[in-house]
Coordinates of C-alpha atoms and ligand atoms in Angstrom, one line a residue:
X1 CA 72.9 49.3 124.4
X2 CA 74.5 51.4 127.1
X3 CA 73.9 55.1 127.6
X4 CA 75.7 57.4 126.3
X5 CA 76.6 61.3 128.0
X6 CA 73.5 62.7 125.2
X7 CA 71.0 60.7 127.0
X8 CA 71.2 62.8 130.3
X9 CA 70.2 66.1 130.9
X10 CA 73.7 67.9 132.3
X11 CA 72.3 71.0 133.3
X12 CA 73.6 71.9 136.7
X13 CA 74.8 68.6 137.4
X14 CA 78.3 67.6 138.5
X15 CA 79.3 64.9 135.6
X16 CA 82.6 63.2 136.4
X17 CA 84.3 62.2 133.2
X18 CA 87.1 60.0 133.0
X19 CA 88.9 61.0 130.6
X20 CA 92.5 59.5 129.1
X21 CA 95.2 61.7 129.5
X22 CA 98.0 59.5 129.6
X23 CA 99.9 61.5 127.2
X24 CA 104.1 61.3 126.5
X25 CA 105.8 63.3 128.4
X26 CA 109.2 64.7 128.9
X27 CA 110.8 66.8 131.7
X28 CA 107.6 68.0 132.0
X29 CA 106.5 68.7 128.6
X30 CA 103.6 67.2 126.9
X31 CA 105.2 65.8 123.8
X32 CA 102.0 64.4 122.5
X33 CA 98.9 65.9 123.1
X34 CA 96.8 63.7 120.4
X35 CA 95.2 61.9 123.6
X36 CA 93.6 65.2 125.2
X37 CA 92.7 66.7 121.6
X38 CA 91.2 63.0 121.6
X39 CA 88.7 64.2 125.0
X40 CA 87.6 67.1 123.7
X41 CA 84.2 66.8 122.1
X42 CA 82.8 64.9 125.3
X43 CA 84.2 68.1 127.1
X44 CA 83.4 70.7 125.1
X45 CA 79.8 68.7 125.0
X46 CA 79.4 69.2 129.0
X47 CA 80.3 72.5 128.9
X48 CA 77.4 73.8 126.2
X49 CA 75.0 71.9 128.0
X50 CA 75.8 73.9 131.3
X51 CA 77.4 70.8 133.3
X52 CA 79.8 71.4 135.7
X53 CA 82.9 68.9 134.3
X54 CA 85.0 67.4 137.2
X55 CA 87.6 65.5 134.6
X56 CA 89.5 62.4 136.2
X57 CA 92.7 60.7 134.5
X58 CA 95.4 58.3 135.1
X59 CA 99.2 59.2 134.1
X60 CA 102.0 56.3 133.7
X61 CA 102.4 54.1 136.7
X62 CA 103.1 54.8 140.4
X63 CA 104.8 52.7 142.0
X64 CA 106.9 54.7 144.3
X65 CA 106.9 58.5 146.1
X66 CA 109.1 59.5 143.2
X67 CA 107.3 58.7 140.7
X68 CA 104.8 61.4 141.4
X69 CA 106.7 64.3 140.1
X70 CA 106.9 63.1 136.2
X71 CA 103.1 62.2 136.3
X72 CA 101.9 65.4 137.7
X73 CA 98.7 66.1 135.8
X74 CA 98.8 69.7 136.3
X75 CA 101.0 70.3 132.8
X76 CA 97.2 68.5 131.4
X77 CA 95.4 71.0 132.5
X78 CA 97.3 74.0 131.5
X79 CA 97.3 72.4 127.8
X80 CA 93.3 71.3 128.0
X81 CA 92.3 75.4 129.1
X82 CA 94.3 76.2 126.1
X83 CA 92.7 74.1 123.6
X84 CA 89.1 75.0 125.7
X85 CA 89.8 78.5 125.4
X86 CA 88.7 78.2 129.2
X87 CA 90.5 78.1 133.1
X88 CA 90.6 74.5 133.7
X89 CA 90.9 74.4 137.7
X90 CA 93.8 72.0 138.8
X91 CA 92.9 70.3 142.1
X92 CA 96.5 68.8 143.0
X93 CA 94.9 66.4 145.6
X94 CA 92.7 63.3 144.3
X95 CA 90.5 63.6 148.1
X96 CA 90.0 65.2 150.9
X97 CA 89.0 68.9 152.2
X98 CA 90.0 70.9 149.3
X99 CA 89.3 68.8 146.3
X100 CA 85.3 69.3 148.8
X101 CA 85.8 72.3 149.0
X102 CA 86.2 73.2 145.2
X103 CA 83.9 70.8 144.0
X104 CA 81.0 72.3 146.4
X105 CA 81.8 75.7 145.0
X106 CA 81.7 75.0 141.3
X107 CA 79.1 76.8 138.6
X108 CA 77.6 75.6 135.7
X109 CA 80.5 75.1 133.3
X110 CA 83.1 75.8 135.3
X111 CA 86.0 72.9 134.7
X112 CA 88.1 70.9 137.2
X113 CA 91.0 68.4 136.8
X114 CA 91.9 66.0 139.8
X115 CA 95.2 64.8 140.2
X116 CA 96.8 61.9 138.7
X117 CA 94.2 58.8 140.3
X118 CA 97.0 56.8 140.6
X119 CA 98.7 58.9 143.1
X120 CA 96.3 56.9 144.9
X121 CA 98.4 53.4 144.3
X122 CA 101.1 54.2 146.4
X123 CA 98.8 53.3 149.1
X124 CA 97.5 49.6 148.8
X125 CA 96.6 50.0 144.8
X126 CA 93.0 51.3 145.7
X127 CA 92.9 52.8 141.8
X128 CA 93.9 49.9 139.9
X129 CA 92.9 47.5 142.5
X130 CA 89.3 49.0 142.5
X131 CA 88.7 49.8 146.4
X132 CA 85.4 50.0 147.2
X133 CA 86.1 52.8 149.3
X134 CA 87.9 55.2 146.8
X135 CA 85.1 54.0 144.0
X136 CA 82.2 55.7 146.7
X137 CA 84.2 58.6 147.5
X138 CA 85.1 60.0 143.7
X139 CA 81.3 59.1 142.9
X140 CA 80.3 61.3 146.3
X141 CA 81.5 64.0 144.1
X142 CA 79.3 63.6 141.0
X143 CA 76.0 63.3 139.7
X144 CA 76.7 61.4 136.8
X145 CA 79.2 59.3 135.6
X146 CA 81.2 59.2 132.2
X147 CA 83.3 56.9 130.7
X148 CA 85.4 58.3 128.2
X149 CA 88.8 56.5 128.9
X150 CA 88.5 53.7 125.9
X151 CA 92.2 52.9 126.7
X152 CA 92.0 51.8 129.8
X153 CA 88.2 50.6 129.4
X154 CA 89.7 46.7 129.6
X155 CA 90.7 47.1 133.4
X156 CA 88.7 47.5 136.5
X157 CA 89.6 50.5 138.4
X158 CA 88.2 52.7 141.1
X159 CA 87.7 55.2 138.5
X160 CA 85.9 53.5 135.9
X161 CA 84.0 50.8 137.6
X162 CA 83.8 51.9 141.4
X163 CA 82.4 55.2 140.3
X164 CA 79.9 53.7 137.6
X165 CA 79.2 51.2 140.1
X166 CA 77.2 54.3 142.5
X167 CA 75.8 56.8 140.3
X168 CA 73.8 56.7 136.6
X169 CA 76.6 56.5 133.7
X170 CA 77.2 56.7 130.3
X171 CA 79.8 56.7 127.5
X172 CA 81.3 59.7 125.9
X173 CA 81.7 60.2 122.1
X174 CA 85.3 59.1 122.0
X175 CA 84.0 55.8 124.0
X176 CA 81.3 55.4 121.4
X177 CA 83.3 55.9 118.3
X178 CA 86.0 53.2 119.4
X179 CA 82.5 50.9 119.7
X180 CA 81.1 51.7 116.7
X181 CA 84.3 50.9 114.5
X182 CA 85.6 47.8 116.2
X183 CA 82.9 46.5 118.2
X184 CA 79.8 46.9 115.7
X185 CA 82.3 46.5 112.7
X186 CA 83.1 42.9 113.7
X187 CA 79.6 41.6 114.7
X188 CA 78.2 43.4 111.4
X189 CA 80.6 44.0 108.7
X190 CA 80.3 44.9 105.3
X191 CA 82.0 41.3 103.0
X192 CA 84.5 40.9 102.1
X193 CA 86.0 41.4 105.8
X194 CA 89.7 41.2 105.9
X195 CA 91.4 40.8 109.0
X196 CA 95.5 41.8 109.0
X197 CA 97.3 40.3 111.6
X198 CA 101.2 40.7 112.3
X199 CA 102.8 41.9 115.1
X200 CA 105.6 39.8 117.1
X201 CA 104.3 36.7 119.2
X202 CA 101.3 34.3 117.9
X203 CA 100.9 33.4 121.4
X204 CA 99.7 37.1 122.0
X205 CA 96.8 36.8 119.3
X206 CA 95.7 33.4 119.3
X207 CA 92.0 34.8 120.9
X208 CA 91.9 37.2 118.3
X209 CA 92.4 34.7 115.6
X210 CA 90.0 32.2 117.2
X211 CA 87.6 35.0 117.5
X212 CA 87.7 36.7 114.2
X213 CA 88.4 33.0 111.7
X214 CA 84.9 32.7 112.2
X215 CA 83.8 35.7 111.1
X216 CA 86.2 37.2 108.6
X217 CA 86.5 35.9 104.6
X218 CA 90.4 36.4 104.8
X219 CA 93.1 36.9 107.4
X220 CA 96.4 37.6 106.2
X221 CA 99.7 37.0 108.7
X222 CA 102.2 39.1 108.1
X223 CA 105.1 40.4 110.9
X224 CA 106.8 37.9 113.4
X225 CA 103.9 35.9 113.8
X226 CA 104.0 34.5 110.6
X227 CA 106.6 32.5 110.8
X228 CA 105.3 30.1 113.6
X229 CA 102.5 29.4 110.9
X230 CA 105.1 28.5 108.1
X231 CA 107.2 26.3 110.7
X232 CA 104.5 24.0 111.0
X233 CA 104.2 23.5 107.3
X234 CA 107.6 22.8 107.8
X235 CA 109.2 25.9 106.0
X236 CA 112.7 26.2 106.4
X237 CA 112.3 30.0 108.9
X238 CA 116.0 30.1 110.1
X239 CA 116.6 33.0 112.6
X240 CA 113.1 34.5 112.1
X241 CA 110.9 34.7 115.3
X242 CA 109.4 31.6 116.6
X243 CA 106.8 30.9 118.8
X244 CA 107.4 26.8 119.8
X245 CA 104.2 26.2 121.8
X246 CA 102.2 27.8 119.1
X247 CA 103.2 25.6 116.5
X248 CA 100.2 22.8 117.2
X249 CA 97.9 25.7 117.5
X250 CA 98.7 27.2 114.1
X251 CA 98.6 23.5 112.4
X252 CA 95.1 23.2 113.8
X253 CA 94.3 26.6 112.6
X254 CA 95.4 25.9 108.9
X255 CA 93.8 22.5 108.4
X256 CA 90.8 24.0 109.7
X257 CA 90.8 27.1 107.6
X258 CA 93.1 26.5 104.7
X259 CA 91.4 28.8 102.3
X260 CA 91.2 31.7 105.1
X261 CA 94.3 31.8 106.4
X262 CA 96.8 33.5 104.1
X263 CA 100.2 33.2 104.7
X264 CA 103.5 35.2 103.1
X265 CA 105.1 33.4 99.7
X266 CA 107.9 35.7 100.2
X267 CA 109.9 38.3 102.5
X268 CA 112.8 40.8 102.9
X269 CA 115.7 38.8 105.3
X270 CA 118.6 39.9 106.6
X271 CA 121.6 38.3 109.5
X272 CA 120.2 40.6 112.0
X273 CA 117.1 43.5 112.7
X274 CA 119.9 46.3 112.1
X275 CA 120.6 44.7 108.6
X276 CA 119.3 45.2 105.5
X277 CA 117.1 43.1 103.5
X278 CA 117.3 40.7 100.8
X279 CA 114.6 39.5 98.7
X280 CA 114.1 35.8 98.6
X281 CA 111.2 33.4 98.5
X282 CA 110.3 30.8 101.3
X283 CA 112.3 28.0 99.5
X284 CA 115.3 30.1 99.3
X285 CA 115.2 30.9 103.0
X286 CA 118.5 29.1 104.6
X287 CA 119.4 28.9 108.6
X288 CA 121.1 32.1 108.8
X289 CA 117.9 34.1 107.7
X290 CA 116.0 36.6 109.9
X291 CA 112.8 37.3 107.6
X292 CA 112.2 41.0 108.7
X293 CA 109.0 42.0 105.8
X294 CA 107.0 40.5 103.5
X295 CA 108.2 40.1 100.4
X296 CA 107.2 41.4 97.0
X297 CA 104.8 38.8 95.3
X298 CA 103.2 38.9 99.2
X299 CA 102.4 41.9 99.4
X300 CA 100.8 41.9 95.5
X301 CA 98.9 39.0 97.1
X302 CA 97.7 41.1 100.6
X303 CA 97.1 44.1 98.6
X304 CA 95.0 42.8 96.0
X305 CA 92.7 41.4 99.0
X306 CA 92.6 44.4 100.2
X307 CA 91.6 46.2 97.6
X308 CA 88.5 44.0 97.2
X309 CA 87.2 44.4 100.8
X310 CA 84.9 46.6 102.0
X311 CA 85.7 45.9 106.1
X312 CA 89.1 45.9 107.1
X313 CA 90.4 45.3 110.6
X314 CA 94.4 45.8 111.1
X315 CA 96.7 44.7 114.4
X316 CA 100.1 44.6 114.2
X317 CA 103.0 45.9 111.7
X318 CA 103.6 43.2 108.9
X319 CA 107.6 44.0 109.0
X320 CA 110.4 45.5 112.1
X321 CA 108.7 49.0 110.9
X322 CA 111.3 50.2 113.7
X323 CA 113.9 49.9 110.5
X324 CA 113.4 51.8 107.3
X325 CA 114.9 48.7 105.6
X326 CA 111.7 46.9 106.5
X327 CA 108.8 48.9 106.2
X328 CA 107.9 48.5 102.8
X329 CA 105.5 45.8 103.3
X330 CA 103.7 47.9 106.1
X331 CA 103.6 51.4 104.0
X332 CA 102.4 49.0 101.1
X333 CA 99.1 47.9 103.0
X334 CA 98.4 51.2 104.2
X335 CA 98.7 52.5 100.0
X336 CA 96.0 49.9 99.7
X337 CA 93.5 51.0 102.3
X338 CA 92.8 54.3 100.2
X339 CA 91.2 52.0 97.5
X340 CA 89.3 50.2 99.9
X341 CA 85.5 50.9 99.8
X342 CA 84.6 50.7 103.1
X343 CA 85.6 50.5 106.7
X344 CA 89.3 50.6 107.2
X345 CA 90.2 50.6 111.0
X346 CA 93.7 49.9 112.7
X347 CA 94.0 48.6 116.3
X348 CA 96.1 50.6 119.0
X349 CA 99.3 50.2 120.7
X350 CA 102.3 49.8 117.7
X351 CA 100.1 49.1 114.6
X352 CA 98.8 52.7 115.5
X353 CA 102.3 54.0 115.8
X354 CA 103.4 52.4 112.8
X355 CA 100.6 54.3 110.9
X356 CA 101.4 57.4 112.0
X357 CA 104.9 57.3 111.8
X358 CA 104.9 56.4 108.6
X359 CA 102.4 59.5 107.7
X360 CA 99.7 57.2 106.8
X361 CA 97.0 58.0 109.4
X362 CA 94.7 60.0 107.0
X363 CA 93.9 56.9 105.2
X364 CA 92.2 55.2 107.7
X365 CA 88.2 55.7 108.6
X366 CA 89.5 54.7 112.4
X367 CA 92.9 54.6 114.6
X368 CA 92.0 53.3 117.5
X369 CA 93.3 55.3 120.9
X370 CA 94.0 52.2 123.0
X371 CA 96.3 48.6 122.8
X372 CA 94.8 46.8 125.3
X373 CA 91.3 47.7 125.0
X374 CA 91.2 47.3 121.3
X375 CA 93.3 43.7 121.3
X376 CA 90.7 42.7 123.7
X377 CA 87.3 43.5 121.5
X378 CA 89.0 41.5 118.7
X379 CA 89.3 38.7 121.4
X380 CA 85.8 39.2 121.4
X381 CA 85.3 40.0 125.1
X382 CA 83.3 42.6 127.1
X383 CA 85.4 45.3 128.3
X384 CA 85.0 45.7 132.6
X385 CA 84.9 49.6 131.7
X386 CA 82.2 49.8 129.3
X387 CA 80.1 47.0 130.6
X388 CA 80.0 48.6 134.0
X389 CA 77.3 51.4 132.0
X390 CA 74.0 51.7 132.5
X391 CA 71.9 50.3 129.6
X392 CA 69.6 52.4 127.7
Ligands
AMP1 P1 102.9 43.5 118.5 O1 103.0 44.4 119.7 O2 102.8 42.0 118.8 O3 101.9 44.0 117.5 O4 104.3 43.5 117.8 C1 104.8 44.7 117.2 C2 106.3 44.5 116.9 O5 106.5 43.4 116.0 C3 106.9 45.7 116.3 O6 107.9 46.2 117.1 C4 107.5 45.2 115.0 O7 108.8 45.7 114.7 C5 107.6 43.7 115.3 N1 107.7 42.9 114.1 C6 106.9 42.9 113.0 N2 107.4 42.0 112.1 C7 108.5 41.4 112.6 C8 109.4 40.4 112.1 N3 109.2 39.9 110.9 N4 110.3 40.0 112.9 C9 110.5 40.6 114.2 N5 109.7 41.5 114.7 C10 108.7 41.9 113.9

């Protein structure tokens, strides 16, 4: 088990958190401040127990001197001492004299925010590349480390492991929650376990399906991906997505796991993703055909095992949510969490946005706040960023 911030006493001491506050932003606005809301309980935790919070976060990519300006952090920190109800200092520089300066001079409870670490990049990578040198100087500045960044937990970074690699660390709540309802969920769930995978490419989830075959009762395939699996029964998929070296992959899959492996029976198709759809079964399915949702007797079939399952794990949309014409099957399975008795949690990246677009986020016990990260604990890996931690 790794340590989390409530096994440290904070008082007095400076405890760097790295936070994710790679929010949407335009011209300067914060259109989205869901990920900073997302921080604040670690935050707000520091603060009562008399820490004084130097917050680090990353911001888009930089790849070039312009770049800078649109991923200022500064607009984070004007948001964060609103929702504080505190002054969060902005240090504009991620080293050097005055970021010293400042952080020598804090109190108890007082609140910093460095600058964008991947202003630091432009010069050789040394965040995302993880220099040594960067790691030992941001961890110069605190006491203790905490890891609080579950989206960008899958990478190695100066910020996340170069720190945690010098000074005692932990996880913050937000860290631990993502844990608890993918991480734990998987190695212990509650049966039935259905897994839902959809989503574009097989070739991007062919870990997760090795990884999870073996320890779900169901996964049902849904979206793009779907129709790799029915081309090598030999369905007729037309235009539909297709993912040729995945075919022999998804034949092994089936034969080893026919009973586990649910496929559609049915799906909405239309002559191209702006069209509208047309419900037809597989065997009606001709060579002009883009299948686009699930169809109608599918979805009674997903939803019904869904309804009986007390874990349920969901990555990727099941139809092109992106058009109204084919989000039915999509709003369907998120109807059909609400009866579920148990654990309903939904992967990052566009399965969250899906959710929430289509106003279903209340119906989940757990959205998670990160793509990468949460694709890659349903590939059953260790995450760099959390595995960097000190253990309890
Ligand atoms: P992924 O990032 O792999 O989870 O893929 C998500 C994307 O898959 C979304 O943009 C969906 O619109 C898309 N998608 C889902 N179902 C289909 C489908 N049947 N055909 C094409 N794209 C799909």
């Amino acid at each position: 088990m790794k340590k989390t911030i409530r096994d440290y006493d904070l008082n007095g001491k400076r405890v760097l958190i790295r936070c994710d506050f790679n929010v949407p932003m335009k011209d300067g606005v914060i259109t989205d401040d869901y990920r900073i809301v997302s921080s604040l309980k670690t935050i707000q935790y520091a603060i009562d127990h008399h820490a004084k919070v130097i917050l680090l976060s990353h911001l888009g990519r930089i790849k070039e001197e312009s770049d800078k300006v649109k991923n200022d952090l500064e607009p984070v920190a004007l948001r964060l001492s609103e929702l504080l109800k505190k002054n969060v200092l902005f240090v504009k520089e991620t080293r050097g004299e005055i970021l010293n300066t400042v952080v020598s001079k804090m109190k108890n409870e007082d609140v910093i925010l460095i600058q964008n670490t991947r202003y630091e990049d432009l010069d050789g990578k040394k965040e995302s590349k993880n220099d040594p040198s960067l790691g030992a100087y941001w961890a110069s500045l605190g006491d203790i480390y905490i890891n609080d960044a579950f989206g960008t937990s899958h990478r190695e970074h100066a910020s996340n492991v170069g720190i945690a690699s010098h000074i005692p660390s932990g996880i913050g709540f937000l860290v631990e929650k993502e844990l608890e309802n993918i991480e734990q969920v998987i190695a212990n769930p509650e049966r039935p376990f259905t897994v839902i995978l959809g989503g574009a490419k097989v070739s991007d989830k062919i870990k997760v399906i090795e990884n999870l075959v073996t320890k779900a009762d169901y996964i049902l395939i849904g979206g793009g991906m779907a129709y790799t699996f029915l081309k090598s029964k030999n369905y007729e998929i037309g235009k539909s997505l297709l993912d040729e070296e995945s075919i022999e992959f998804c034949k092994k899959m089936l034969s080893q796991y026919p009973d586990k492996l649910i496929l559609p029976v049915d799906h909405y198709v239309s002559d191209s993703i702006e069209g509208t759809g047309t419900l037809k079964s597989l065997e009606e399915t001709s060579n002009n055909d883009m299948g686009l949702d699930i169809g109608d007797k599918t979805i009674h079939l997903f939803t019904d095992l869904i309804e009986k399952s007390h874990t349920v794990i969901w990555n990727g949309p099941v139809g092109l949510f992106e058009n109204p014409s084919f989000q039915k099957g999509t709003k369907a399975l998120c109807k059909a969490m609400k009866k579920v008795d148990g654990k309903t949690v939904v992967g990052g990246g566009d399965t969250a946005s899906a959710v929430k677009k289509l106003g279903y986020q209340e119906v989940f016990t757990h959205i998670s706040t990160g793509g990468g990260a949460s694709l890659e604990l349903l590939e059953g890996k260790q995450l760099p960023g959390i595995n960097c931690i000190s253990d309890k």
